[in-house]
């Protein structure tokens, strides 16, 4: 009975703990989350970040929660929509297109488009093809395209001046604020959104609730940089 009491007490302590293993895709981790970890620690959150492209097994305990980007929701998991998403073409500050505020990257065939193959693989609706369809612009076959495995690599290539990257909310605001990236062309809203997912039995955990509140506040502050 004493051992059972200790186990139950440990389980209660775990459910109320603010220490969380958070799974995040690499692009979101590198371009947005990691620079904000000191703020998370200052707010009392103890986050352990697991960066990977593939999905984690929550049942097997590989992570306590995940920060995901997609149409959602996620069957079998407790899903909280954190924010919607816009996609916005961007170029590095030294790129010639940065000095042409009226340039439309879909219509200027002299521009090289930088693509993220992960958007194709995971069908997030954030490819150049999706962008054309949302804007109602016909396909142009003469555009030069360079492809990268991940969105963070594609955006770094844009900063380096290799072409026009198709950025999305949260991944570009910091670099725009620093003057490293410049928006060109129109921004459009997509169906995909940012979600916090966890097992249903962890949804009421005080740490998960605190993480959700903190993420929403950080997203609000980030998106407010461009307003």
Short mmCIF file of C-alpha atoms in Angstrom, two decimals:
data_model
loop_
_atom_site.label_atom_id
_atom_site.label_comp_id
_atom_site.label_asym_id
_atom_site.label_seq_id
_atom_site.Cartn_x
_atom_site.Cartn_y
_atom_site.Cartn_z
CA UNK A 1 0.00 0.00 0.00
CA UNK A 2 2.86 2.35 0.81
CA UNK A 3 4.41 1.68 -2.62
CA UNK A 4 1.05 2.28 -4.31
CA UNK A 5 0.72 5.60 -2.49
CA UNK A 6 4.17 6.65 -3.68
CA UNK A 7 3.32 5.73 -7.28
CA UNK A 8 0.04 7.64 -7.16
CA UNK A 9 1.76 10.64 -5.62
CA UNK A 10 4.43 10.59 -8.36
CA UNK A 11 1.70 10.39 -11.01
CA UNK A 12 -0.06 13.42 -9.55
CA UNK A 13 3.22 15.34 -9.47
CA UNK A 14 3.84 14.43 -13.12
CA UNK A 15 0.39 15.62 -14.20
CA UNK A 16 0.92 18.99 -12.53
CA UNK A 17 4.54 19.43 -13.70
CA UNK A 18 5.51 22.35 -15.96
CA UNK A 19 8.36 20.31 -17.51
CA UNK A 20 7.31 19.45 -21.07
CA UNK A 21 8.94 17.60 -23.96
CA UNK A 22 7.80 19.52 -27.03
CA UNK A 23 8.12 18.12 -30.55
CA UNK A 24 8.66 20.75 -33.27
CA UNK A 25 9.49 20.62 -36.97
CA UNK A 26 12.96 21.99 -37.72
CA UNK A 27 11.90 25.10 -39.67
CA UNK A 28 9.58 26.35 -36.96
CA UNK A 29 12.15 25.55 -34.29
CA UNK A 30 15.02 27.31 -36.04
CA UNK A 31 13.18 30.37 -37.37
CA UNK A 32 10.87 31.04 -34.45
CA UNK A 33 10.83 28.89 -31.31
CA UNK A 34 14.47 28.54 -30.24
CA UNK A 35 15.13 32.30 -29.92
CA UNK A 36 12.14 32.47 -27.58
CA UNK A 37 13.21 29.75 -25.17
CA UNK A 38 14.73 32.24 -22.70
CA UNK A 39 11.32 33.93 -22.52
CA UNK A 40 9.73 30.53 -21.90
CA UNK A 41 12.14 29.85 -19.05
CA UNK A 42 11.49 33.30 -17.60
CA UNK A 43 7.77 32.52 -17.58
CA UNK A 44 8.38 29.33 -15.57
CA UNK A 45 8.11 26.85 -18.44
CA UNK A 46 10.68 24.06 -18.56
CA UNK A 47 10.74 23.02 -22.23
CA UNK A 48 12.77 20.21 -23.71
CA UNK A 49 12.73 20.56 -27.51
CA UNK A 50 12.65 17.54 -29.81
CA UNK A 51 13.35 18.69 -33.39
CA UNK A 52 12.39 16.23 -36.12
CA UNK A 53 10.50 16.18 -39.41
CA UNK A 54 8.57 12.97 -38.85
CA UNK A 55 5.63 12.69 -36.45
CA UNK A 56 6.28 11.46 -32.92
CA UNK A 57 4.48 8.66 -31.09
CA UNK A 58 2.71 10.31 -28.16
CA UNK A 59 1.40 6.98 -26.88
CA UNK A 60 4.95 5.65 -26.64
CA UNK A 61 5.96 8.75 -24.69
CA UNK A 62 8.30 10.23 -27.30
CA UNK A 63 6.93 13.69 -26.49
CA UNK A 64 4.35 15.32 -24.24
CA UNK A 65 3.11 17.79 -26.83
CA UNK A 66 3.76 18.85 -30.40
CA UNK A 67 3.72 22.15 -32.25
CA UNK A 68 2.34 21.33 -35.68
CA UNK A 69 1.57 23.13 -38.94
CA UNK A 70 -1.22 21.81 -41.14
CA UNK A 71 -4.92 21.86 -41.89
CA UNK A 72 -5.75 19.83 -38.77
CA UNK A 73 -7.28 18.82 -36.49
CA UNK A 74 -5.36 15.64 -35.65
CA UNK A 75 -7.45 12.50 -35.02
CA UNK A 76 -6.81 10.79 -31.70
CA UNK A 77 -5.08 13.83 -30.22
CA UNK A 78 -6.29 16.88 -28.35
CA UNK A 79 -5.71 19.73 -30.83
CA UNK A 80 -5.74 23.45 -30.06
CA UNK A 81 -5.60 25.89 -32.97
CA UNK A 82 -3.08 28.57 -32.06
CA UNK A 83 -3.11 30.83 -35.14
CA UNK A 84 -3.87 30.96 -38.84
CA UNK A 85 -1.22 31.50 -41.50
CA UNK A 86 -0.41 33.82 -44.38
CA UNK A 87 2.12 33.07 -47.11
CA UNK A 88 4.25 35.95 -48.34
CA UNK A 89 7.00 36.12 -50.99
CA UNK A 90 10.23 37.58 -49.58
CA UNK A 91 13.71 38.47 -50.83
CA UNK A 92 16.96 39.32 -49.12
CA UNK A 93 17.55 42.99 -48.43
CA UNK A 94 20.40 43.11 -50.97
CA UNK A 95 18.36 41.50 -53.75
CA UNK A 96 17.46 43.90 -56.62
CA UNK A 97 13.75 43.08 -56.18
CA UNK A 98 13.89 44.52 -52.67
CA UNK A 99 14.12 47.98 -54.24
CA UNK A 100 11.08 47.38 -56.47
CA UNK A 101 8.05 47.54 -54.17
CA UNK A 102 5.56 46.86 -56.97
CA UNK A 103 7.30 43.72 -58.27
CA UNK A 104 5.11 40.64 -58.61
CA UNK A 105 7.27 37.49 -58.39
CA UNK A 106 4.62 35.46 -60.21
CA UNK A 107 4.73 37.70 -63.27
CA UNK A 108 8.40 38.63 -63.41
CA UNK A 109 10.07 35.69 -65.17
CA UNK A 110 13.55 37.09 -64.53
CA UNK A 111 13.22 36.18 -60.85
CA UNK A 112 14.33 32.84 -59.45
CA UNK A 113 11.75 31.21 -57.20
CA UNK A 114 12.97 29.30 -54.15
CA UNK A 115 10.80 26.34 -53.21
CA UNK A 116 10.40 24.20 -50.09
CA UNK A 117 10.00 20.52 -51.02
CA UNK A 118 8.68 19.82 -47.52
CA UNK A 119 5.56 21.83 -48.38
CA UNK A 120 4.99 19.46 -51.29
CA UNK A 121 5.66 16.37 -49.19
CA UNK A 122 3.38 17.32 -46.30
CA UNK A 123 0.74 19.01 -48.50
CA UNK A 124 0.47 22.10 -46.34
CA UNK A 125 -0.97 24.26 -49.12
CA UNK A 126 2.02 26.61 -49.02
CA UNK A 127 3.76 25.86 -52.33
CA UNK A 128 4.21 28.28 -55.22
CA UNK A 129 1.51 26.32 -57.05
CA UNK A 130 -0.87 26.91 -54.14
CA UNK A 131 0.08 30.57 -54.07
CA UNK A 132 -0.67 30.94 -57.80
CA UNK A 133 -4.04 29.27 -57.42
CA UNK A 134 -5.02 31.41 -54.44
CA UNK A 135 -4.17 34.54 -56.40
CA UNK A 136 -5.70 33.29 -59.65
CA UNK A 137 -2.48 33.72 -61.62
CA UNK A 138 -1.80 31.25 -64.48
CA UNK A 139 1.23 28.97 -64.33
CA UNK A 140 4.37 30.35 -65.97
CA UNK A 141 6.79 27.72 -67.24
CA UNK A 142 9.76 30.04 -67.78
CA UNK A 143 10.49 30.68 -64.10
CA UNK A 144 13.77 29.35 -62.79
CA UNK A 145 13.18 27.34 -59.56
CA UNK A 146 15.61 26.19 -56.90
CA UNK A 147 14.37 23.61 -54.41
CA UNK A 148 15.37 23.09 -50.78
CA UNK A 149 14.46 20.32 -48.35
CA UNK A 150 13.19 22.60 -45.60
CA UNK A 151 11.57 26.00 -45.26
CA UNK A 152 14.32 27.35 -43.01
CA UNK A 153 16.98 26.51 -45.62
CA UNK A 154 14.86 28.10 -48.34
CA UNK A 155 14.51 31.30 -46.32
CA UNK A 156 18.23 31.39 -45.57
CA UNK A 157 18.84 31.12 -49.31
CA UNK A 158 16.51 34.08 -49.83
CA UNK A 159 18.47 36.10 -47.27
CA UNK A 160 21.64 35.21 -49.18
CA UNK A 161 20.13 36.70 -52.33
CA UNK A 162 19.53 33.51 -54.34
CA UNK A 163 15.94 34.38 -55.23
CA UNK A 164 12.40 34.85 -53.97
CA UNK A 165 11.33 32.61 -51.11
CA UNK A 166 7.72 31.87 -50.22
CA UNK A 167 7.62 32.51 -46.50
CA UNK A 168 4.85 31.85 -44.03
CA UNK A 169 3.69 33.46 -40.81
CA UNK A 170 6.05 33.03 -37.82
CA UNK A 171 8.97 32.00 -40.03
CA UNK A 172 9.62 35.42 -41.56
CA UNK A 173 8.58 38.13 -39.08
CA UNK A 174 11.85 38.17 -37.11
CA UNK A 175 13.99 38.45 -40.25
CA UNK A 176 11.73 41.14 -41.68
CA UNK A 177 12.04 43.04 -38.41
CA UNK A 178 15.84 42.79 -38.57
CA UNK A 179 15.87 44.03 -42.16
CA UNK A 180 17.19 40.73 -43.51
CA UNK A 181 14.07 39.93 -45.55
CA UNK A 182 11.80 42.25 -47.54
CA UNK A 183 8.20 41.33 -48.52
CA UNK A 184 7.44 41.47 -52.25
CA UNK A 185 4.09 40.81 -53.87
CA UNK A 186 0.82 40.07 -52.13
CA UNK A 187 0.31 38.02 -48.97
CA UNK A 188 -2.52 35.46 -48.99
CA UNK A 189 -4.16 33.37 -46.29
CA UNK A 190 -3.99 29.57 -46.45
CA UNK A 191 -6.08 26.85 -44.81
CA UNK A 192 -3.18 25.46 -42.79
CA UNK A 193 -2.70 26.74 -39.27
CA UNK A 194 -0.47 26.29 -36.23
CA UNK A 195 -1.67 23.75 -33.66
CA UNK A 196 -0.67 22.52 -30.23
CA UNK A 197 -1.37 18.79 -29.98
CA UNK A 198 -1.14 16.38 -27.08
CA UNK A 199 -2.73 13.21 -25.74
CA UNK A 200 -6.30 13.75 -24.49
CA UNK A 201 -5.34 12.68 -20.97
CA UNK A 202 -2.65 15.40 -20.83
CA UNK A 203 -4.83 18.22 -22.13
CA UNK A 204 -5.75 19.34 -18.61
CA UNK A 205 -2.15 19.23 -17.38
CA UNK A 206 -1.23 22.60 -15.87
CA UNK A 207 2.05 22.64 -17.79
CA UNK A 208 0.27 22.06 -21.11
CA UNK A 209 -2.23 24.80 -20.31
CA UNK A 210 0.61 27.17 -19.43
CA UNK A 211 2.41 26.26 -22.64
CA UNK A 212 -0.72 26.95 -24.69
CA UNK A 213 -1.17 30.35 -23.08
CA UNK A 214 2.50 31.22 -23.58
CA UNK A 215 2.50 30.13 -27.24
CA UNK A 216 -0.59 32.18 -28.02
CA UNK A 217 0.97 35.26 -26.44
CA UNK A 218 4.28 34.80 -28.27
CA UNK A 219 2.47 34.32 -31.58
CA UNK A 220 0.42 37.46 -30.95
CA UNK A 221 3.60 39.44 -30.26
CA UNK A 222 5.34 38.02 -33.33
CA UNK A 223 2.52 38.73 -35.77
CA UNK A 224 2.14 42.20 -34.26
CA UNK A 225 5.64 43.11 -35.46
CA UNK A 226 4.26 43.72 -38.96
CA UNK A 227 1.15 45.64 -37.96
#
